[in-house]
Amino acid sequence: MLLPMNRIKSTCRQKNGAFTDQIVPIDIEEVYVDDNGKSKRNPILLIETKDQELIQFGSIGKLRPVFANNGSVTAGNSSQTSDGAAVF
């Protein structure tokens, strides 16, 4: 039960402002071409793990492994895409 307790603690601390100087919103612009061939721009504001409180902790243990049938990596204990994107 380390994962749920860790997420609960970090969510509470984040709500209380413990990480205010460490979590910085990032403004980016998504550019794509729509079906009519016109370029579209969408401003996006990214904020680190703002929806952790939506997690239902009882269901995390029921998630299936992602890479191997008997593996241990699930959507509940792996990094989100934005963590990997931060490398670039």
PDB file of N, CA and C in Angstrom:
ATOM      1  N   MET A   1       0.814  -1.209   0.000  1.00  0.00           N
ATOM      2  CA  MET A   1       0.000   0.000   0.000  1.00  0.00           C
ATOM      3  C   MET A   1       0.853   1.267   0.000  1.00  0.00           C
ATOM      4  N   LEU A   2       2.116   1.150  -0.377  1.00  0.00           N
ATOM      5  CA  LEU A   2       2.996   2.313  -0.416  1.00  0.00           C
ATOM      6  C   LEU A   2       2.526   3.334  -1.441  1.00  0.00           C
ATOM      7  N   LEU A   3       2.134   2.879  -2.618  1.00  0.00           N
ATOM      8  CA  LEU A   3       1.715   3.801  -3.667  1.00  0.00           C
ATOM      9  C   LEU A   3       0.540   4.682  -3.240  1.00  0.00           C
ATOM     10  N   PRO A   4      -0.569   4.118  -2.767  1.00  0.00           N
ATOM     11  CA  PRO A   4      -1.674   4.992  -2.370  1.00  0.00           C
ATOM     12  C   PRO A   4      -1.296   5.983  -1.269  1.00  0.00           C
ATOM     13  N   MET A   5      -0.557   5.542  -0.263  1.00  0.00           N
ATOM     14  CA  MET A   5      -0.173   6.462   0.817  1.00  0.00           C
ATOM     15  C   MET A   5       0.733   7.569   0.290  1.00  0.00           C
ATOM     16  N   ASN A   6       1.645   7.223  -0.596  1.00  0.00           N
ATOM     17  CA  ASN A   6       2.546   8.200  -1.180  1.00  0.00           C
ATOM     18  C   ASN A   6       1.762   9.242  -1.976  1.00  0.00           C
ATOM     19  N   ARG A   7       0.801   8.789  -2.772  1.00  0.00           N
ATOM     20  CA  ARG A   7      -0.013   9.719  -3.569  1.00  0.00           C
ATOM     21  C   ARG A   7      -0.895  10.588  -2.674  1.00  0.00           C
ATOM     22  N   ILE A   8      -1.462  10.001  -1.646  1.00  0.00           N
ATOM     23  CA  ILE A   8      -2.307  10.775  -0.728  1.00  0.00           C
ATOM     24  C   ILE A   8      -1.487  11.867  -0.053  1.00  0.00           C
ATOM     25  N   LYS A   9      -0.312  11.506   0.441  1.00  0.00           N
ATOM     26  CA  LYS A   9       0.545  12.488   1.115  1.00  0.00           C
ATOM     27  C   LYS A   9       0.984  13.593   0.166  1.00  0.00           C
ATOM     28  N   SER A  10       1.404  13.224  -1.042  1.00  0.00           N
ATOM     29  CA  SER A  10       1.878  14.249  -1.975  1.00  0.00           C
ATOM     30  C   SER A  10       0.744  15.165  -2.420  1.00  0.00           C
ATOM     31  N   THR A  11      -0.459  14.608  -2.607  1.00  0.00           N
ATOM     32  CA  THR A  11      -1.602  15.433  -2.990  1.00  0.00           C
ATOM     33  C   THR A  11      -1.953  16.420  -1.885  1.00  0.00           C
ATOM     34  N   CYS A  12      -1.965  15.961  -0.638  1.00  0.00           N
ATOM     35  CA  CYS A  12      -2.257  16.846   0.500  1.00  0.00           C
ATOM     36  C   CYS A  12      -1.208  17.943   0.620  1.00  0.00           C
ATOM     37  N   ARG A  13       0.038  17.578   0.486  1.00  0.00           N
ATOM     38  CA  ARG A  13       1.114  18.571   0.596  1.00  0.00           C
ATOM     39  C   ARG A  13       1.048  19.570  -0.549  1.00  0.00           C
ATOM     40  N   GLN A  14       0.731  19.085  -1.743  1.00  0.00           N
ATOM     41  CA  GLN A  14       0.622  19.988  -2.887  1.00  0.00           C
ATOM     42  C   GLN A  14      -0.526  20.977  -2.685  1.00  0.00           C
ATOM     43  N   LYS A  15      -1.661  20.502  -2.181  1.00  0.00           N
ATOM     44  CA  LYS A  15      -2.801  21.386  -1.914  1.00  0.00           C
ATOM     45  C   LYS A  15      -2.470  22.426  -0.849  1.00  0.00           C
ATOM     46  N   ASN A  16      -1.607  22.068   0.099  1.00  0.00           N
ATOM     47  CA  ASN A  16      -1.220  22.985   1.173  1.00  0.00           C
ATOM     48  C   ASN A  16      -0.042  23.877   0.805  1.00  0.00           C
ATOM     49  N   GLY A  17       0.402  23.803  -0.455  1.00  0.00           N
ATOM     50  CA  GLY A  17       1.442  24.705  -0.930  1.00  0.00           C
ATOM     51  C   GLY A  17       2.866  24.276  -0.658  1.00  0.00           C
ATOM     52  N   ALA A  18       3.081  23.017  -0.288  1.00  0.00           N
ATOM     53  CA  ALA A  18       4.434  22.565   0.052  1.00  0.00           C
ATOM     54  C   ALA A  18       5.383  22.580  -1.143  1.00  0.00           C
ATOM     55  N   PHE A  19       4.863  22.430  -2.354  1.00  0.00           N
ATOM     56  CA  PHE A  19       5.723  22.356  -3.538  1.00  0.00           C
ATOM     57  C   PHE A  19       5.570  23.570  -4.452  1.00  0.00           C
ATOM     58  N   THR A  20       5.036  24.654  -3.936  1.00  0.00           N
ATOM     59  CA  THR A  20       4.750  25.821  -4.760  1.00  0.00           C
ATOM     60  C   THR A  20       5.968  26.325  -5.516  1.00  0.00           C
ATOM     61  N   ASP A  21       7.125  26.311  -4.884  1.00  0.00           N
ATOM     62  CA  ASP A  21       8.327  26.812  -5.549  1.00  0.00           C
ATOM     63  C   ASP A  21       8.972  25.765  -6.457  1.00  0.00           C
ATOM     64  N   GLN A  22       8.446  24.541  -6.478  1.00  0.00           N
ATOM     65  CA  GLN A  22       9.020  23.472  -7.296  1.00  0.00           C
ATOM     66  C   GLN A  22       8.155  23.092  -8.492  1.00  0.00           C
ATOM     67  N   ILE A  23       6.873  23.372  -8.429  1.00  0.00           N
ATOM     68  CA  ILE A  23       5.956  23.034  -9.516  1.00  0.00           C
ATOM     69  C   ILE A  23       5.607  24.312 -10.258  1.00  0.00           C
ATOM     70  N   VAL A  24       6.027  24.365 -11.504  1.00  0.00           N
ATOM     71  CA  VAL A  24       5.849  25.572 -12.305  1.00  0.00           C
ATOM     72  C   VAL A  24       4.978  25.242 -13.515  1.00  0.00           C
ATOM     73  N   PRO A  25       3.893  25.986 -13.722  1.00  0.00           N
ATOM     74  CA  PRO A  25       3.083  25.761 -14.924  1.00  0.00           C
ATOM     75  C   PRO A  25       3.905  26.076 -16.175  1.00  0.00           C
ATOM     76  N   ILE A  26       3.693  25.319 -17.223  1.00  0.00           N
ATOM     77  CA  ILE A  26       4.425  25.516 -18.466  1.00  0.00           C
ATOM     78  C   ILE A  26       3.430  25.869 -19.566  1.00  0.00           C
ATOM     79  N   ASP A  27       3.635  27.005 -20.210  1.00  0.00           N
ATOM     80  CA  ASP A  27       2.806  27.401 -21.345  1.00  0.00           C
ATOM     81  C   ASP A  27       3.431  26.860 -22.623  1.00  0.00           C
ATOM     82  N   ILE A  28       2.661  26.107 -23.392  1.00  0.00           N
ATOM     83  CA  ILE A  28       3.137  25.646 -24.689  1.00  0.00           C
ATOM     84  C   ILE A  28       2.049  25.910 -25.716  1.00  0.00           C
ATOM     85  N   GLU A  29       2.390  25.781 -26.963  1.00  0.00           N
ATOM     86  CA  GLU A  29       1.404  25.973 -28.011  1.00  0.00           C
ATOM     87  C   GLU A  29       1.393  24.739 -28.894  1.00  0.00           C
ATOM     88  N   GLU A  30       0.243  24.137 -29.036  1.00  0.00           N
ATOM     89  CA  GLU A  30       0.082  22.968 -29.888  1.00  0.00           C
ATOM     90  C   GLU A  30      -0.333  23.460 -31.270  1.00  0.00           C
ATOM     91  N   VAL A  31       0.408  23.078 -32.289  1.00  0.00           N
ATOM     92  CA  VAL A  31       0.099  23.493 -33.655  1.00  0.00           C
ATOM     93  C   VAL A  31      -0.192  22.243 -34.474  1.00  0.00           C
ATOM     94  N   TYR A  32      -1.294  22.255 -35.194  1.00  0.00           N
ATOM     95  CA  TYR A  32      -1.648  21.115 -36.032  1.00  0.00           C
ATOM     96  C   TYR A  32      -2.437  21.596 -37.238  1.00  0.00           C
ATOM     97  N   VAL A  33      -2.624  20.734 -38.212  1.00  0.00           N
ATOM     98  CA  VAL A  33      -3.406  21.048 -39.406  1.00  0.00           C
ATOM     99  C   VAL A  33      -4.731  20.311 -39.297  1.00  0.00           C
ATOM    100  N   ASP A  34      -5.833  21.065 -39.468  1.00  0.00           N
ATOM    101  CA  ASP A  34      -7.149  20.438 -39.357  1.00  0.00           C
ATOM    102  C   ASP A  34      -7.519  19.719 -40.660  1.00  0.00           C
ATOM    103  N   ASP A  35      -8.722  19.164 -40.718  1.00  0.00           N
ATOM    104  CA  ASP A  35      -9.171  18.393 -41.887  1.00  0.00           C
ATOM    105  C   ASP A  35      -9.253  19.227 -43.158  1.00  0.00           C
ATOM    106  N   ASN A  36      -9.384  20.537 -43.024  1.00  0.00           N
ATOM    107  CA  ASN A  36      -9.464  21.429 -44.180  1.00  0.00           C
ATOM    108  C   ASN A  36      -8.102  21.960 -44.607  1.00  0.00           C
ATOM    109  N   GLY A  37      -7.039  21.494 -43.969  1.00  0.00           N
ATOM    110  CA  GLY A  37      -5.691  21.925 -44.331  1.00  0.00           C
ATOM    111  C   GLY A  37      -5.269  23.242 -43.709  1.00  0.00           C
ATOM    112  N   LYS A  38      -6.049  23.738 -42.761  1.00  0.00           N
ATOM    113  CA  LYS A  38      -5.709  25.010 -42.118  1.00  0.00           C
ATOM    114  C   LYS A  38      -4.931  24.751 -40.832  1.00  0.00           C
ATOM    115  N   SER A  39      -3.945  25.577 -40.601  1.00  0.00           N
ATOM    116  CA  SER A  39      -3.130  25.454 -39.395  1.00  0.00           C
ATOM    117  C   SER A  39      -3.913  25.974 -38.197  1.00  0.00           C
ATOM    118  N   LYS A  40      -3.929  25.203 -37.149  1.00  0.00           N
ATOM    119  CA  LYS A  40      -4.622  25.589 -35.917  1.00  0.00           C
ATOM    120  C   LYS A  40      -3.614  25.667 -34.785  1.00  0.00           C
ATOM    121  N   ARG A  41      -3.834  26.578 -33.861  1.00  0.00           N
ATOM    122  CA  ARG A  41      -2.969  26.726 -32.692  1.00  0.00           C
ATOM    123  C   ARG A  41      -3.833  26.680 -31.435  1.00  0.00           C
ATOM    124  N   ASN A  42      -3.402  25.892 -30.499  1.00  0.00           N
ATOM    125  CA  ASN A  42      -4.095  25.792 -29.218  1.00  0.00           C
ATOM    126  C   ASN A  42      -3.117  26.097 -28.101  1.00  0.00           C
ATOM    127  N   PRO A  43      -3.375  27.133 -27.313  1.00  0.00           N
ATOM    128  CA  PRO A  43      -2.514  27.342 -26.143  1.00  0.00           C
ATOM    129  C   PRO A  43      -2.841  26.291 -25.085  1.00  0.00           C
ATOM    130  N   ILE A  44      -1.818  25.735 -24.482  1.00  0.00           N
ATOM    131  CA  ILE A  44      -1.994  24.702 -23.459  1.00  0.00           C
ATOM    132  C   ILE A  44      -1.203  25.103 -22.223  1.00  0.00           C
ATOM    133  N   LEU A  45      -1.788  24.929 -21.067  1.00  0.00           N
ATOM    134  CA  LEU A  45      -1.099  25.171 -19.804  1.00  0.00           C
ATOM    135  C   LEU A  45      -0.946  23.833 -19.098  1.00  0.00           C
ATOM    136  N   LEU A  46       0.288  23.410 -18.889  1.00  0.00           N
ATOM    137  CA  LEU A  46       0.549  22.136 -18.220  1.00  0.00           C
ATOM    138  C   LEU A  46       0.898  22.381 -16.764  1.00  0.00           C
ATOM    139  N   ILE A  47       0.235  21.668 -15.865  1.00  0.00           N
ATOM    140  CA  ILE A  47       0.545  21.747 -14.440  1.00  0.00           C
ATOM    141  C   ILE A  47       0.752  20.323 -13.945  1.00  0.00           C
ATOM    142  N   GLU A  48       1.809  20.110 -13.217  1.00  0.00           N
ATOM    143  CA  GLU A  48       2.200  18.780 -12.742  1.00  0.00           C
ATOM    144  C   GLU A  48       1.106  18.102 -11.926  1.00  0.00           C
ATOM    145  N   THR A  49       0.703  16.938 -12.331  1.00  0.00           N
ATOM    146  CA  THR A  49      -0.208  16.032 -11.618  1.00  0.00           C
ATOM    147  C   THR A  49      -1.338  16.740 -10.871  1.00  0.00           C
ATOM    148  N   LYS A  50      -2.068  17.594 -11.580  1.00  0.00           N
ATOM    149  CA  LYS A  50      -3.139  18.336 -10.918  1.00  0.00           C
ATOM    150  C   LYS A  50      -4.368  17.488 -10.615  1.00  0.00           C
ATOM    151  N   ASP A  51      -4.459  16.290 -11.185  1.00  0.00           N
ATOM    152  CA  ASP A  51      -5.660  15.482 -10.992  1.00  0.00           C
ATOM    153  C   ASP A  51      -5.420  14.242 -10.138  1.00  0.00           C
ATOM    154  N   GLN A  52      -4.428  14.272  -9.266  1.00  0.00           N
ATOM    155  CA  GLN A  52      -4.168  13.108  -8.414  1.00  0.00           C
ATOM    156  C   GLN A  52      -5.322  12.800  -7.476  1.00  0.00           C
ATOM    157  N   GLU A  53      -6.067  13.823  -7.088  1.00  0.00           N
ATOM    158  CA  GLU A  53      -7.158  13.568  -6.152  1.00  0.00           C
ATOM    159  C   GLU A  53      -8.302  12.789  -6.802  1.00  0.00           C
ATOM    160  N   LEU A  54      -8.283  12.631  -8.128  1.00  0.00           N
ATOM    161  CA  LEU A  54      -9.326  11.879  -8.815  1.00  0.00           C
ATOM    162  C   LEU A  54      -9.088  10.368  -8.777  1.00  0.00           C
ATOM    163  N   ILE A  55      -7.917   9.960  -8.312  1.00  0.00           N
ATOM    164  CA  ILE A  55      -7.555   8.543  -8.291  1.00  0.00           C
ATOM    165  C   ILE A  55      -8.385   7.796  -7.246  1.00  0.00           C
ATOM    166  N   GLN A  56      -8.934   6.671  -7.635  1.00  0.00           N
ATOM    167  CA  GLN A  56      -9.631   5.798  -6.691  1.00  0.00           C
ATOM    168  C   GLN A  56      -8.630   4.740  -6.249  1.00  0.00           C
ATOM    169  N   PHE A  57      -8.095   4.903  -5.050  1.00  0.00           N
ATOM    170  CA  PHE A  57      -6.981   4.083  -4.605  1.00  0.00           C
ATOM    171  C   PHE A  57      -7.315   2.602  -4.481  1.00  0.00           C
ATOM    172  N   GLY A  58      -8.544   2.256  -4.213  1.00  0.00           N
ATOM    173  CA  GLY A  58      -8.911   0.853  -4.105  1.00  0.00           C
ATOM    174  C   GLY A  58      -8.784   0.102  -5.418  1.00  0.00           C
ATOM    175  N   SER A  59      -8.868   0.816  -6.533  1.00  0.00           N
ATOM    176  CA  SER A  59      -8.813   0.158  -7.837  1.00  0.00           C
ATOM    177  C   SER A  59      -7.397   0.030  -8.386  1.00  0.00           C
ATOM    178  N   ILE A  60      -6.414   0.684  -7.788  1.00  0.00           N
ATOM    179  CA  ILE A  60      -5.040   0.631  -8.298  1.00  0.00           C
ATOM    180  C   ILE A  60      -4.497  -0.794  -8.268  1.00  0.00           C
ATOM    181  N   GLY A  61      -4.780  -1.541  -7.223  1.00  0.00           N
ATOM    182  CA  GLY A  61      -4.293  -2.910  -7.114  1.00  0.00           C
ATOM    183  C   GLY A  61      -4.923  -3.872  -8.107  1.00  0.00           C
ATOM    184  N   LYS A  62      -6.016  -3.471  -8.729  1.00  0.00           N
ATOM    185  CA  LYS A  62      -6.708  -4.329  -9.688  1.00  0.00           C
ATOM    186  C   LYS A  62      -6.260  -4.099 -11.131  1.00  0.00           C
ATOM    187  N   LEU A  63      -5.375  -3.129 -11.360  1.00  0.00           N
ATOM    188  CA  LEU A  63      -4.935  -2.830 -12.722  1.00  0.00           C
ATOM    189  C   LEU A  63      -4.058  -3.948 -13.275  1.00  0.00           C
ATOM    190  N   ARG A  64      -4.212  -4.233 -14.557  1.00  0.00           N
ATOM    191  CA  ARG A  64      -3.426  -5.280 -15.215  1.00  0.00           C
ATOM    192  C   ARG A  64      -2.031  -4.767 -15.556  1.00  0.00           C
ATOM    193  N   PRO A  65      -1.046  -5.659 -15.595  1.00  0.00           N
ATOM    194  CA  PRO A  65       0.296  -5.266 -16.034  1.00  0.00           C
ATOM    195  C   PRO A  65       0.267  -4.792 -17.490  1.00  0.00           C
ATOM    196  N   VAL A  66       1.129  -3.861 -17.824  1.00  0.00           N
ATOM    197  CA  VAL A  66       1.127  -3.262 -19.150  1.00  0.00           C
ATOM    198  C   VAL A  66       1.991  -4.035 -20.144  1.00  0.00           C
ATOM    199  N   PHE A  67       3.194  -4.423 -19.757  1.00  0.00           N
ATOM    200  CA  PHE A  67       4.151  -4.981 -20.704  1.00  0.00           C
ATOM    201  C   PHE A  67       4.184  -6.504 -20.756  1.00  0.00           C
ATOM    202  N   ALA A  68       3.970  -7.165 -19.652  1.00  0.00           N
ATOM    203  CA  ALA A  68       4.015  -8.625 -19.611  1.00  0.00           C
ATOM    204  C   ALA A  68       2.865  -9.133 -18.755  1.00  0.00           C
ATOM    205  N   ASN A  69       2.344 -10.301 -19.090  1.00  0.00           N
ATOM    206  CA  ASN A  69       1.205 -10.853 -18.346  1.00  0.00           C
ATOM    207  C   ASN A  69       1.480 -11.012 -16.862  1.00  0.00           C
ATOM    208  N   ASN A  70       2.704 -11.340 -16.509  1.00  0.00           N
ATOM    209  CA  ASN A  70       3.046 -11.507 -15.093  1.00  0.00           C
ATOM    210  C   ASN A  70       3.924 -10.364 -14.591  1.00  0.00           C
ATOM    211  N   GLY A  71       3.916  -9.246 -15.301  1.00  0.00           N
ATOM    212  CA  GLY A  71       4.751  -8.103 -14.934  1.00  0.00           C
ATOM    213  C   GLY A  71       4.199  -7.312 -13.765  1.00  0.00           C
ATOM    214  N   SER A  72       4.953  -6.315 -13.347  1.00  0.00           N
ATOM    215  CA  SER A  72       4.549  -5.509 -12.195  1.00  0.00           C
ATOM    216  C   SER A  72       4.264  -4.052 -12.555  1.00  0.00           C
ATOM    217  N   VAL A  73       4.526  -3.645 -13.795  1.00  0.00           N
ATOM    218  CA  VAL A  73       4.293  -2.256 -14.200  1.00  0.00           C
ATOM    219  C   VAL A  73       2.852  -2.102 -14.660  1.00  0.00           C
ATOM    220  N   THR A  74       2.118  -1.209 -13.996  1.00  0.00           N
ATOM    221  CA  THR A  74       0.732  -0.921 -14.357  1.00  0.00           C
ATOM    222  C   THR A  74       0.581   0.578 -14.570  1.00  0.00           C
ATOM    223  N   ALA A  75      -0.595   0.992 -15.022  1.00  0.00           N
ATOM    224  CA  ALA A  75      -0.867   2.416 -15.186  1.00  0.00           C
ATOM    225  C   ALA A  75      -0.873   3.134 -13.839  1.00  0.00           C
ATOM    226  N   GLY A  76      -1.055   2.405 -12.769  1.00  0.00           N
ATOM    227  CA  GLY A  76      -1.110   3.008 -11.439  1.00  0.00           C
ATOM    228  C   GLY A  76       0.233   3.240 -10.783  1.00  0.00           C
ATOM    229  N   ASN A  77       1.278   2.530 -11.228  1.00  0.00           N
ATOM    230  CA  ASN A  77       2.573   2.698 -10.568  1.00  0.00           C
ATOM    231  C   ASN A  77       3.678   3.154 -11.521  1.00  0.00           C
ATOM    232  N   SER A  78       3.297   3.591 -12.713  1.00  0.00           N
ATOM    233  CA  SER A  78       4.295   4.063 -13.674  1.00  0.00           C
ATOM    234  C   SER A  78       4.200   5.579 -13.817  1.00  0.00           C
ATOM    235  N   SER A  79       5.219   6.161 -14.409  1.00  0.00           N
ATOM    236  CA  SER A  79       5.244   7.608 -14.616  1.00  0.00           C
ATOM    237  C   SER A  79       4.266   7.993 -15.713  1.00  0.00           C
ATOM    238  N   GLN A  80       3.758   9.195 -15.609  1.00  0.00           N
ATOM    239  CA  GLN A  80       2.888   9.677 -16.669  1.00  0.00           C
ATOM    240  C   GLN A  80       3.731  10.168 -17.842  1.00  0.00           C
ATOM    241  N   THR A  81       3.103  10.359 -18.981  1.00  0.00           N
ATOM    242  CA  THR A  81       3.807  10.742 -20.204  1.00  0.00           C
ATOM    243  C   THR A  81       4.595  12.024 -20.027  1.00  0.00           C
ATOM    244  N   SER A  82       4.058  12.970 -19.292  1.00  0.00           N
ATOM    245  CA  SER A  82       4.754  14.253 -19.133  1.00  0.00           C
ATOM    246  C   SER A  82       6.077  14.105 -18.391  1.00  0.00           C
ATOM    247  N   ASP A  83       6.217  13.073 -17.553  1.00  0.00           N
ATOM    248  CA  ASP A  83       7.494  12.838 -16.874  1.00  0.00           C
ATOM    249  C   ASP A  83       8.575  12.469 -17.878  1.00  0.00           C
ATOM    250  N   GLY A  84       8.243  11.594 -18.825  1.00  0.00           N
ATOM    251  CA  GLY A  84       9.200  11.212 -19.857  1.00  0.00           C
ATOM    252  C   GLY A  84       9.472  12.349 -20.823  1.00  0.00           C
ATOM    253  N   ALA A  85       8.465  13.151 -21.107  1.00  0.00           N
ATOM    254  CA  ALA A  85       8.630  14.273 -22.027  1.00  0.00           C
ATOM    255  C   ALA A  85       9.541  15.341 -21.443  1.00  0.00           C
ATOM    256  N   ALA A  86       9.655  15.395 -20.136  1.00  0.00           N
ATOM    257  CA  ALA A  86      10.501  16.404 -19.494  1.00  0.00           C
ATOM    258  C   ALA A  86      11.970  16.215 -19.835  1.00  0.00           C
ATOM    259  N   VAL A  87      12.351  15.015 -20.235  1.00  0.00           N
ATOM    260  CA  VAL A  87      13.739  14.742 -20.614  1.00  0.00           C
ATOM    261  C   VAL A  87      14.127  15.564 -21.829  1.00  0.00           C
ATOM    262  N   PHE A  88      13.195  15.735 -22.742  1.00  0.00           N
ATOM    263  CA  PHE A  88      13.474  16.449 -23.979  1.00  0.00           C
ATOM    264  C   PHE A  88      13.361  17.929 -23.773  1.00  0.00           C
TER     265      PHE A  88
END
